CSV table of C-alpha atoms in Angstrom, one decimal:
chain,number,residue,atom,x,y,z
W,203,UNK,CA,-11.0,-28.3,23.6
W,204,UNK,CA,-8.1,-26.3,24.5
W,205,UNK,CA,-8.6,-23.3,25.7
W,206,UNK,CA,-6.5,-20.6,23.3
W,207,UNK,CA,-4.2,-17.8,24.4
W,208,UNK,CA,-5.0,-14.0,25.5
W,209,UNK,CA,-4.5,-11.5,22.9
W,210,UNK,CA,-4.3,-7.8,23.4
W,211,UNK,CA,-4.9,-5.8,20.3
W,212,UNK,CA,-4.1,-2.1,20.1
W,213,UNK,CA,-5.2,-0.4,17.3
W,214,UNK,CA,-9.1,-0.8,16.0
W,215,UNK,CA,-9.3,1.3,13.5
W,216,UNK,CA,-10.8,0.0,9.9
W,217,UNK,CA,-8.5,-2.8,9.5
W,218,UNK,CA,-7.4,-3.8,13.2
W,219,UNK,CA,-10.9,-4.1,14.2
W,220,UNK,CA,-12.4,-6.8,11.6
W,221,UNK,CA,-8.8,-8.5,12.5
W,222,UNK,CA,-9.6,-8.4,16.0
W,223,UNK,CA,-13.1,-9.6,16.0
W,224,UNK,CA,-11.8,-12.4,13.3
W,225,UNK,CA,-9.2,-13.5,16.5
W,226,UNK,CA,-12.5,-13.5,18.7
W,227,UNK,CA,-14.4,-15.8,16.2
W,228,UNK,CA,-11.9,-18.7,16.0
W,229,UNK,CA,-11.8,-18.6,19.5
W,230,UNK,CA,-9.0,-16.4,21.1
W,231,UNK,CA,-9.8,-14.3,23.9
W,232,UNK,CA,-9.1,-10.5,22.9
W,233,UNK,CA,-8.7,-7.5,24.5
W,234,UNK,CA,-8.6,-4.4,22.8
W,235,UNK,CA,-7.5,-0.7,23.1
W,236,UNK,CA,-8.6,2.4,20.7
W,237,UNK,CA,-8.7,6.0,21.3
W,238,UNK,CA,-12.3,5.4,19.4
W,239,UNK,CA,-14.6,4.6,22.1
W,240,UNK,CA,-17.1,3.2,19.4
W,241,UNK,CA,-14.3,0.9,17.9
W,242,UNK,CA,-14.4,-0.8,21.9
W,243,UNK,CA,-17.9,-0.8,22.1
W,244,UNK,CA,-18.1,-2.7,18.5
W,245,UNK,CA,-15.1,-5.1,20.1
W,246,UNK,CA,-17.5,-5.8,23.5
W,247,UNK,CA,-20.7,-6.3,21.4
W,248,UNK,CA,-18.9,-9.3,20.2
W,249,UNK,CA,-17.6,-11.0,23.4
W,250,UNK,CA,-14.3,-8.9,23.0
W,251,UNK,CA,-13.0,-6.5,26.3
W,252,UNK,CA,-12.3,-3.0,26.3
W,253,UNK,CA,-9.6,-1.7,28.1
W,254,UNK,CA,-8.5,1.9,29.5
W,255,UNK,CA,-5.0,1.7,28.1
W,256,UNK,CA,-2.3,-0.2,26.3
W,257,UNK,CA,-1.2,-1.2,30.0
W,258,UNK,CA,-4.4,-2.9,30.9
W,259,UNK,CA,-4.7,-4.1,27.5
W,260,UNK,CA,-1.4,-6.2,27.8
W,261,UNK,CA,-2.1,-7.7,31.2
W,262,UNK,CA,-2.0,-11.4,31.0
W,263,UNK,CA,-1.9,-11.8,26.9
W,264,UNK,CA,0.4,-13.9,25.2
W,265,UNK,CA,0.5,-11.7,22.3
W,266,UNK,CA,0.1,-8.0,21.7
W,267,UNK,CA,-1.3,-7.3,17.8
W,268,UNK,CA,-0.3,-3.4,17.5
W,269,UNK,CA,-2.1,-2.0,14.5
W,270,UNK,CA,-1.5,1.7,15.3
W,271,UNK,CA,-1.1,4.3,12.3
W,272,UNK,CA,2.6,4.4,12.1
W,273,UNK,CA,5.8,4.3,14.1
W,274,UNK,CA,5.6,7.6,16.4
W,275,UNK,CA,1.9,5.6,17.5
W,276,UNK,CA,3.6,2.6,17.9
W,277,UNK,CA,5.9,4.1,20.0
W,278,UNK,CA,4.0,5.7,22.2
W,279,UNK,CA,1.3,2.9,22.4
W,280,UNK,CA,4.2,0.3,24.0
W,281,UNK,CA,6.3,2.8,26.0
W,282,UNK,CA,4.3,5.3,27.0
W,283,UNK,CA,5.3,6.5,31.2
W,284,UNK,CA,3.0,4.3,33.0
W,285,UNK,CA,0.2,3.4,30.4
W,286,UNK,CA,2.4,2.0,28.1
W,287,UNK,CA,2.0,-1.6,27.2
W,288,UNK,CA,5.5,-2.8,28.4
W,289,UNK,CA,4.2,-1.9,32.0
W,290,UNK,CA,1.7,-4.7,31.6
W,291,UNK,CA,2.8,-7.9,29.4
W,292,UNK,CA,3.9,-10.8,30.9
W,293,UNK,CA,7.0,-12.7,30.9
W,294,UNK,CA,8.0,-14.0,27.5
W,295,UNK,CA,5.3,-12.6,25.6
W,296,UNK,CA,5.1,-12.0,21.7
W,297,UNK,CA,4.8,-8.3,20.6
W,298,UNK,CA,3.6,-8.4,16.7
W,299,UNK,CA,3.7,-5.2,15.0
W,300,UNK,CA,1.4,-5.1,11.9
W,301,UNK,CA,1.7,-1.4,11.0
W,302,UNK,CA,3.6,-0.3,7.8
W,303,UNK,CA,6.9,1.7,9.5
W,304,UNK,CA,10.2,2.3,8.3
W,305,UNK,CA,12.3,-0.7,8.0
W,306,UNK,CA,15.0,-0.2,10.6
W,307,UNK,CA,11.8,0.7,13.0
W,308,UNK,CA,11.4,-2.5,14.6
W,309,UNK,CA,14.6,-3.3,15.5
W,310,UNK,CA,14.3,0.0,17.5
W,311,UNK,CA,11.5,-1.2,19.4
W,312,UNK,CA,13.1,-4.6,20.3
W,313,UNK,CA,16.3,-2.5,21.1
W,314,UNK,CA,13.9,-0.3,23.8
W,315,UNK,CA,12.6,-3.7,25.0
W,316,UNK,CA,15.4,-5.4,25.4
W,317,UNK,CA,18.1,-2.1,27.2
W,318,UNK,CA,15.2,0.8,28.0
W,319,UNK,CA,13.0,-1.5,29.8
W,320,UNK,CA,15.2,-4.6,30.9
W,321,UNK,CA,12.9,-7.1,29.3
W,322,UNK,CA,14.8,-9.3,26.7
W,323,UNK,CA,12.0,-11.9,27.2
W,324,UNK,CA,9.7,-10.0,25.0
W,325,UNK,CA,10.1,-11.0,21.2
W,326,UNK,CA,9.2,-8.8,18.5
W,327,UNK,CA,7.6,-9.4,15.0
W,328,UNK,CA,7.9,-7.4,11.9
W,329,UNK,CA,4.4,-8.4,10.7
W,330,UNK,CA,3.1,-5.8,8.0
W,331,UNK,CA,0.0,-6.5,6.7
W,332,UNK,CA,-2.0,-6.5,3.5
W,333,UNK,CA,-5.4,-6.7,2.1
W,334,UNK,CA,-7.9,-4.2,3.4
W,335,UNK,CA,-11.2,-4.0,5.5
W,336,UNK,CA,-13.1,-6.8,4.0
W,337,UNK,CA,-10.4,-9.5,4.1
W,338,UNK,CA,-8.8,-8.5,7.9
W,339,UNK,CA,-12.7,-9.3,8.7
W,340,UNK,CA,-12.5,-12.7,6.9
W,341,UNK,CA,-9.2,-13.5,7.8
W,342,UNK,CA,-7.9,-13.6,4.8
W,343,UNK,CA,-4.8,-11.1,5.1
W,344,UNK,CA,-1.7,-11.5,2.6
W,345,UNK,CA,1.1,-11.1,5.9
W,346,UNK,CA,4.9,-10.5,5.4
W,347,UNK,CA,6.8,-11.3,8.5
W,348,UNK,CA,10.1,-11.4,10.0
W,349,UNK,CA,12.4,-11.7,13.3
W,350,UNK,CA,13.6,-14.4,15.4
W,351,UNK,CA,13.3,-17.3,14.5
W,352,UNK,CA,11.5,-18.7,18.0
W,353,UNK,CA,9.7,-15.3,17.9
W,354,UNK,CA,7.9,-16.4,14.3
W,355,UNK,CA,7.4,-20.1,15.6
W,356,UNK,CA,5.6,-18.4,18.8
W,357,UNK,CA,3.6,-16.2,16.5
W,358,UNK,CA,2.2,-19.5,13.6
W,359,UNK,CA,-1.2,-19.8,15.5
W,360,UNK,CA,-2.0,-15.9,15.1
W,361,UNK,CA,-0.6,-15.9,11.3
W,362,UNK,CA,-2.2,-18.7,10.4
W,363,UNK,CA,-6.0,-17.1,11.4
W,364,UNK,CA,-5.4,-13.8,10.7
W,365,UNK,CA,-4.2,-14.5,6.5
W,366,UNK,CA,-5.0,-16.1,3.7
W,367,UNK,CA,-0.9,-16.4,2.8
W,368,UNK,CA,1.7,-15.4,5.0
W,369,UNK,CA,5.7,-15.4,3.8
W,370,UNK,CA,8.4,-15.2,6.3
W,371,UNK,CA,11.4,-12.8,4.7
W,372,UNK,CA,14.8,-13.2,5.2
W,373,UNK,CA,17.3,-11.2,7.1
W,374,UNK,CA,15.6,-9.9,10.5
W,375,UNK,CA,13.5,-7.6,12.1
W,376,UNK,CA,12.9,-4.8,9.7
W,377,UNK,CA,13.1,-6.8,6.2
W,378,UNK,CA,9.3,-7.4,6.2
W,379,UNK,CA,8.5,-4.1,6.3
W,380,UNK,CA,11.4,-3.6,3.3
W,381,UNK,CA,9.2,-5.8,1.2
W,382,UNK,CA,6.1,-3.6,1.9
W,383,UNK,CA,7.9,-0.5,0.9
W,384,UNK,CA,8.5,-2.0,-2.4
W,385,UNK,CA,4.3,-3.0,-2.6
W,386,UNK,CA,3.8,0.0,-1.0
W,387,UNK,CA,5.8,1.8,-3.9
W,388,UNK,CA,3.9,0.2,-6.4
W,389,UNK,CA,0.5,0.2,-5.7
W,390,UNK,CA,0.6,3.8,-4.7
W,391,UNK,CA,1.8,4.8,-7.5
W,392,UNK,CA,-0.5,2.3,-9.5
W,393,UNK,CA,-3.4,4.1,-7.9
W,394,UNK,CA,-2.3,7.0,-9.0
W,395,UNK,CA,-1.8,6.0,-12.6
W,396,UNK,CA,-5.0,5.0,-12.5
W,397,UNK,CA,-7.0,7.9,-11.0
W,398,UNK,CA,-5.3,10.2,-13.8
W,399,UNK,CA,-5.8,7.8,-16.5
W,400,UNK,CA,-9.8,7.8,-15.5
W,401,UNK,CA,-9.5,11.7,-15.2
W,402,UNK,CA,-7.9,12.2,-18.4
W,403,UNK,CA,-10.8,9.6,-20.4
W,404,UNK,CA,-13.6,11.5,-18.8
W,405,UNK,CA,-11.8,15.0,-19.4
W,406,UNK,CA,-11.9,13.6,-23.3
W,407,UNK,CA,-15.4,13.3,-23.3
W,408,UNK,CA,-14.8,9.2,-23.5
W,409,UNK,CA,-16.8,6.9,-21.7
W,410,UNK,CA,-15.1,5.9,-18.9
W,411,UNK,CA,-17.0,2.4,-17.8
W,412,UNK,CA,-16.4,1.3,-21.2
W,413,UNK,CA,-13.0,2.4,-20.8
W,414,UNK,CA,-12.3,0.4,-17.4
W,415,UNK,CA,-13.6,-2.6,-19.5
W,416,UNK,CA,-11.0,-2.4,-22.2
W,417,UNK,CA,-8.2,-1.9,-19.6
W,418,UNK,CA,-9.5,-5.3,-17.7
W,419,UNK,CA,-7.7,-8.0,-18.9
W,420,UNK,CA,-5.4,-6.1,-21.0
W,421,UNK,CA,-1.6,-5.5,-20.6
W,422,UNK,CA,-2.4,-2.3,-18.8
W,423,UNK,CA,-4.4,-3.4,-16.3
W,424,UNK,CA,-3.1,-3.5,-12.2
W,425,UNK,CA,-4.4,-5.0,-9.2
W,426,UNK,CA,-4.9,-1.5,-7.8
W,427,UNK,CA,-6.8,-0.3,-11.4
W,428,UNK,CA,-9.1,-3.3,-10.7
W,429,UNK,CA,-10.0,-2.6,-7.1
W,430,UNK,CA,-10.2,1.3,-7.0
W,431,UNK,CA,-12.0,2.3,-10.8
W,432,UNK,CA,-15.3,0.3,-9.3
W,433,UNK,CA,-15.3,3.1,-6.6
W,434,UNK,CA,-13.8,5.9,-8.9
W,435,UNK,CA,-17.0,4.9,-11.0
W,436,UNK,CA,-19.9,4.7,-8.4
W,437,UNK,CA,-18.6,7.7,-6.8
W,438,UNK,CA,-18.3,5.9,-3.7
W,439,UNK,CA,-15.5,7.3,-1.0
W,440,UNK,CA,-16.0,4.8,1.9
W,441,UNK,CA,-12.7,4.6,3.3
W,442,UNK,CA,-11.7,1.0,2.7
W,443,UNK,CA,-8.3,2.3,3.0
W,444,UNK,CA,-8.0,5.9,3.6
W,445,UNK,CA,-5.8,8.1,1.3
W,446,UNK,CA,-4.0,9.5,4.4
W,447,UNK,CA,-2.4,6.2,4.5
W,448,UNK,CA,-0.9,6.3,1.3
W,449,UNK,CA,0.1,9.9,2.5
W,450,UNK,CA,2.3,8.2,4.9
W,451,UNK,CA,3.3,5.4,3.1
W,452,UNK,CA,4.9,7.3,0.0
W,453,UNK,CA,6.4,9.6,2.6
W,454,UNK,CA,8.0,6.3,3.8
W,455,UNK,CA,8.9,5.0,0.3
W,456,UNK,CA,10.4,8.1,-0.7
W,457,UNK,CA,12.4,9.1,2.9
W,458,UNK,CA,14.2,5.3,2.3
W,459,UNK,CA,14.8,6.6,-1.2
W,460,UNK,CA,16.8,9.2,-0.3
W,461,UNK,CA,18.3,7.3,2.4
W,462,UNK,CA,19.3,4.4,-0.4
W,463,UNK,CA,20.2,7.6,-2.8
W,464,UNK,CA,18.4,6.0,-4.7
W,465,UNK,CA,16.1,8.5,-7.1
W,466,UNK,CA,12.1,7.8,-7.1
W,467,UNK,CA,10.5,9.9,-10.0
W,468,UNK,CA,7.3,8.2,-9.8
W,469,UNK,CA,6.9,7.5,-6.2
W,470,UNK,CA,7.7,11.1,-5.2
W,471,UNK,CA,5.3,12.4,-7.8
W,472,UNK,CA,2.7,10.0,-6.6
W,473,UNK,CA,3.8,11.3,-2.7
W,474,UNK,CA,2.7,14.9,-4.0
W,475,UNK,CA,-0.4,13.8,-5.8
W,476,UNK,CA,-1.7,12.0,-2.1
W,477,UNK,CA,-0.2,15.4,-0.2
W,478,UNK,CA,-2.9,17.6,-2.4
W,479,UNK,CA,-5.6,15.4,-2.5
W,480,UNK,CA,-5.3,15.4,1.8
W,481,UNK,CA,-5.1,19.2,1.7
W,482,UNK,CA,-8.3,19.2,-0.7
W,483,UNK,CA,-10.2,17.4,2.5
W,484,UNK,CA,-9.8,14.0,1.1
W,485,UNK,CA,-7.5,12.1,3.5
W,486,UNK,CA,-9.9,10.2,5.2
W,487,UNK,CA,-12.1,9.2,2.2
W,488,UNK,CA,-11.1,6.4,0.1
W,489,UNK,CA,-8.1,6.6,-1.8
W,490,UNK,CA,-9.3,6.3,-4.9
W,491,UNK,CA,-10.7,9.5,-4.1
W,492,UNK,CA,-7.6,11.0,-5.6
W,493,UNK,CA,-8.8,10.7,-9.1
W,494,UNK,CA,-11.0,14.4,-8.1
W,495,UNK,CA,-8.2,15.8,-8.2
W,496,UNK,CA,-7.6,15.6,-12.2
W,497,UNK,CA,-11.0,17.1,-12.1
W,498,UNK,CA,-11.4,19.4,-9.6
W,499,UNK,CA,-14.4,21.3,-11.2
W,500,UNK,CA,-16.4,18.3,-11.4
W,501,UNK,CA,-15.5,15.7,-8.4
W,502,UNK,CA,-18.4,13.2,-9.7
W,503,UNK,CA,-17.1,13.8,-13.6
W,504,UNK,CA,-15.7,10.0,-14.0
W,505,UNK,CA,-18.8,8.8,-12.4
W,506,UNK,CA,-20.4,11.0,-14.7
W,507,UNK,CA,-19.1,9.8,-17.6
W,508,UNK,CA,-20.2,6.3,-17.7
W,509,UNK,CA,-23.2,7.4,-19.9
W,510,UNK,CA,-21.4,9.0,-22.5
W,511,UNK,CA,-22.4,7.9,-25.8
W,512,UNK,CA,-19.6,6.0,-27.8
W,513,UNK,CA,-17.8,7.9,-31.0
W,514,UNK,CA,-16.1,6.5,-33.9
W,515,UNK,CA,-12.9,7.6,-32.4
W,516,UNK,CA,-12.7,6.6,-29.2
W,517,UNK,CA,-11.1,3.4,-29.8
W,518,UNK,CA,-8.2,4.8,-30.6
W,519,UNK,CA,-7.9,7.2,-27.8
W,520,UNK,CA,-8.6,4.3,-25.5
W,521,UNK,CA,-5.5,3.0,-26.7
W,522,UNK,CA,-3.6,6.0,-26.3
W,523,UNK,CA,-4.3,6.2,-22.3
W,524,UNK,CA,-3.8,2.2,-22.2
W,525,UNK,CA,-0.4,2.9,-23.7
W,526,UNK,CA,-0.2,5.5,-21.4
W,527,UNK,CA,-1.1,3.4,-18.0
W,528,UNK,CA,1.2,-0.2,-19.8
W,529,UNK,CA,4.5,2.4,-20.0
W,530,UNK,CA,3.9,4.1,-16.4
W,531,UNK,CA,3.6,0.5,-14.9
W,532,UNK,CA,6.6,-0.6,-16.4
W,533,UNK,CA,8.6,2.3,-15.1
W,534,UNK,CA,7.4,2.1,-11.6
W,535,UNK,CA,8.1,-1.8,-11.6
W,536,UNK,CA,11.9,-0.5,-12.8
W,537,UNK,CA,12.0,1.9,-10.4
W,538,UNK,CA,10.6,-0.4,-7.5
W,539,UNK,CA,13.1,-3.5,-8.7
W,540,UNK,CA,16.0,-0.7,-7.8
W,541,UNK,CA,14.7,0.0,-4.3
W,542,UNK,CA,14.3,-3.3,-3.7
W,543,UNK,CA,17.9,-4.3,-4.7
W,544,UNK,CA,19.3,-1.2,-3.0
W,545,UNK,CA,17.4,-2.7,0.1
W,546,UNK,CA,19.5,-6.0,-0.2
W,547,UNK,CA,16.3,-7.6,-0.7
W,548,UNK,CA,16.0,-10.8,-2.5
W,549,UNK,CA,15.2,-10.3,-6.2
W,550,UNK,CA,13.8,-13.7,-6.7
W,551,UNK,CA,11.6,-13.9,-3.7
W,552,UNK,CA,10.7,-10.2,-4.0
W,553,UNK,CA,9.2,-10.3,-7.5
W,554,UNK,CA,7.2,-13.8,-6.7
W,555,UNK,CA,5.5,-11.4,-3.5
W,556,UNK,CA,4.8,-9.1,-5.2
W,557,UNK,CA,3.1,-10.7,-8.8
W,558,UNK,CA,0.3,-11.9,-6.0
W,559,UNK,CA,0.4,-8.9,-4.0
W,560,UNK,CA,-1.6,-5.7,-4.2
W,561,UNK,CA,1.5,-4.1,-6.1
W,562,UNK,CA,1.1,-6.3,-9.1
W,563,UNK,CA,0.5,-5.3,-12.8
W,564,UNK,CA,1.1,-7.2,-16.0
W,565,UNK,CA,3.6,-4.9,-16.9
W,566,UNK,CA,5.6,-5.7,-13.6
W,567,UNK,CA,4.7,-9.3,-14.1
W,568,UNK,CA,6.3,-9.1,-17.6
W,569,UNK,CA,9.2,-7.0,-17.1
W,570,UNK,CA,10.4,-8.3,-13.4
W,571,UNK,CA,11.9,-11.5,-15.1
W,572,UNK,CA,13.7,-9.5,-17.5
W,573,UNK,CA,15.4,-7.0,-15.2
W,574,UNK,CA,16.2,-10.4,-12.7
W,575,UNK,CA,17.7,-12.4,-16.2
W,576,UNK,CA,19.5,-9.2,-17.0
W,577,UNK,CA,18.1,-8.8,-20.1
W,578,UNK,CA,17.7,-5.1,-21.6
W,579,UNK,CA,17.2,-5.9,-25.2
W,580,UNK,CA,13.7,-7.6,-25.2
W,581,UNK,CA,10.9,-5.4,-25.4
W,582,UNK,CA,10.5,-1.6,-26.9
W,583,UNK,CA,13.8,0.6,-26.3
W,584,UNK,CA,13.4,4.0,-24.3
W,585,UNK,CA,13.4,6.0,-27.5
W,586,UNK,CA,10.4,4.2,-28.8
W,587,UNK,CA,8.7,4.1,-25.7
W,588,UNK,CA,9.3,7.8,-25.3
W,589,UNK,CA,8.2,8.8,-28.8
W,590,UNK,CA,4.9,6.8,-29.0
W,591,UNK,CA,3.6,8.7,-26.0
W,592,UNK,CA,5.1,12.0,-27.4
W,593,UNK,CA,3.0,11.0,-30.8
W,594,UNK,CA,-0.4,10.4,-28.9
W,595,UNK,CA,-0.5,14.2,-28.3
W,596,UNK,CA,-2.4,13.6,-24.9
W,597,UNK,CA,0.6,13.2,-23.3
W,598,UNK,CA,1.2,16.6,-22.1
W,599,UNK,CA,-2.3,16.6,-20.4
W,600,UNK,CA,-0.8,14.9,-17.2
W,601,UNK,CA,2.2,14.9,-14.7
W,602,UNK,CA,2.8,11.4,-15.1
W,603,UNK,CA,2.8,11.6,-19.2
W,604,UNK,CA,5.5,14.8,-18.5
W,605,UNK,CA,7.6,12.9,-16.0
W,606,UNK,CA,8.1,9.8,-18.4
W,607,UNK,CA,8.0,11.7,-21.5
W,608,UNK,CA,8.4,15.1,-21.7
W,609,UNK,CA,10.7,16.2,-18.4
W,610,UNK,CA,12.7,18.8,-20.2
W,611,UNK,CA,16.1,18.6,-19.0
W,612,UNK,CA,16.3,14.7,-19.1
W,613,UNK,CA,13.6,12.9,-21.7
W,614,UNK,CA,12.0,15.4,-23.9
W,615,UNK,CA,13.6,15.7,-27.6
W,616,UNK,CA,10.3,18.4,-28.6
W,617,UNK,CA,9.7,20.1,-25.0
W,618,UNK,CA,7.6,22.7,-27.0
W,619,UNK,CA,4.9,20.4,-27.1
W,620,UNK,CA,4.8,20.6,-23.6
W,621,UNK,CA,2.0,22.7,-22.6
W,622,UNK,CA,2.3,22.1,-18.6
């Protein structure tokens, strides 16, 4: 059998390290680098090697997987003075950078490669990556790509083990990355919605497993509502993706907004909801741990409330917070479709991403083909929408109610019922 290629991997934190010891199982040799001497040891206990730095890491690999936190790591991690890893890849190798940066990051990179360090031989891969702990252990990643064309073609063995489904995007180095700010957008705000929408049920003395149930299925469900509740529910914080990294995601999302001038209500509320929960000591939990934040008092209260006993009337107010979680997915699918188009991305191939992505909902899955057809007169109009959350009268008991609903200046047509 022919023997496969040397691949340095930089970066083993939750994530990088089930993808590394995947690349070890189907028979690549890896070497690996981590500030986290117990992330090496895990790598070497499994046939991996550990090395001192990104330099030694990169010496005779074909590939380099960086997996780092974000672009300043990245940075440093490749071009560091003398441990960096340009000091030690070889001649025409294949640097893949799986980190969510900004988009016009990796061109920078391959710009450093190719004047800073006289070494155009070294292709670069926007390779952002999606999925979480469990499936970058199974190899079962969803992986956006772009770049070169011969870069992506060098890079089809490493793709192919490391994902489930990997889509190559259009337009260069940096346009991969544009289609994960647009998930990105979404599912953090997603979480979010869901996180106050379990606060606000067990602030109402509802039960809220019974209300997860009702939401499943429904029109207000999300791929991010179905994930994270389980955990809201059992009260369980292991970080299977931290909440710090949704810290620096939304701070991503909402810098390209204002570079697009583009305005991100949701997004930047979300941004500020992840910024508190971090200062409340949360930012390396779970980030479904963001739901104690609606009830700070009582951090275990949704958990809690799973053994509430049912009432006549909480049927209705199920519906109420449904309604509530249905109109705040359609906004931020809106609101996402705009960034997206203001990123010159491909509305077509952006919505068909995202419906199987971690940023889908049924309400993005319903409204995407309208906004793509052009078609504004199907569905609800604003005033409706607006005035059936206004009439639930719960509406007021949460930012993202007031933001769609009762913003003075710009939606509300009763702010006195505003009690925020």
């Amino acid at each position: 059998m022919t023997q496969k290629q040397k691949v340095a991997f930089i970066g083993l934190g939750a994530m990088g390290l089930g993808m590394a010891l995947h690349l070890l199982e189907t028979g690549y040799t890896v070497s690996g680098f981590d500030v986290n001497p117990n992330s090496l040891e895990a790598l070497k206990a499994r046939g991996g090697m550990a090395a001192s730095s990104p330099r030694d890491c990169a010496v005779d690999a074909s590939f380099l997987i960086c997996m780092v936190a974000n672009a300043a790591q990245t940075d440093q991690v490749l071009f560091a003075d003398s441990t960096g890893a340009v000091y030690g890849l070889q001649k025409d190798a294949t640097v893949i950078l799986c980190s969510t940066v900004p988009p016009a990051f990796p061109r920078t990179v391959e710009e450093r490669f190719r004047v800073d360090f006289a070494r155009p031989d070294v292709r670069v891969v926007d390779c952002p990556v999606s999925g979480g702990t469990v499936r970058a252990a199974n190899g079962t990643l969803t992986i956006l790509c772009s770049g070169a064309s011969e870069a992506l073609k060098a890079s089809e063995p490493i793709l192919d083990s490391m994902s489930e489904t990997w889509y190559v995007i259009a337009g260069g180095l940096g346009s991969a990355n544009k289609v994960k700010l647009v998930n990105q957008h979404l599912a953090g705000v997603h979480i979010a919605a869901a996180a106050e929408a379990m606060g606000l049920v067990a602030s109402l003395g509802l039960n809220t497993r019974v209300f997860q149930d009702e939401v499943l299925g429904s029109k207000a469900t999300s791929w991010m509502f179905e994930d994270r509740v389980p955990h809201m529910l059992a009260d369980d914080w292991t970080p299977h993706s931290a909440l710090g990294i949704f810290v620096k995601d939304m701070g991503i999302v909402t810098t390209e907004g204002l570079n697009q001038n583009i305005p991100l209500w949701l997004a930047s509320s979300a941004e500020q909801l992840y910024l508190l929960g971090a200062q409340m000591g949360y930012d390396r939990e779970d980030d479904s741990g963001v739901v104690r934040v609606f009830t700070p008092n009582s951090p275990s209260h949704v958990s809690t409330s799973t053994q509430t006993a049912r009432s006549f009337n909480d049927s209705k107010m199920f519906e109420h917070v449904k309604s509530m979680l249905e109109i705040v997915h359609t906004v931020a699918a809106i609101e996402a479709l705009a960034l997206g188009d203001s990123l010159g991305l491909r509305a077509h191939e952006l919505v068909s991403i995202i419906s199987n992505a971690a940023g889908a909902s049924e309400a993005f899955r319903a409204v995407a083909p309208l906004v793509i057809a052009g078609d504004f007169s199907s569905g609800p109009t604003i005033t409706e929408t607006r005035e059936k959350l206004v009439g639930t009268r719960i509406c007021c008991y949460s930012v993202w109610h007031c933001l769609t609903v009762c913003f003075p200046q710009l939606f509300c047509p009763r702010p006195s019922v505003c009690r925020i």
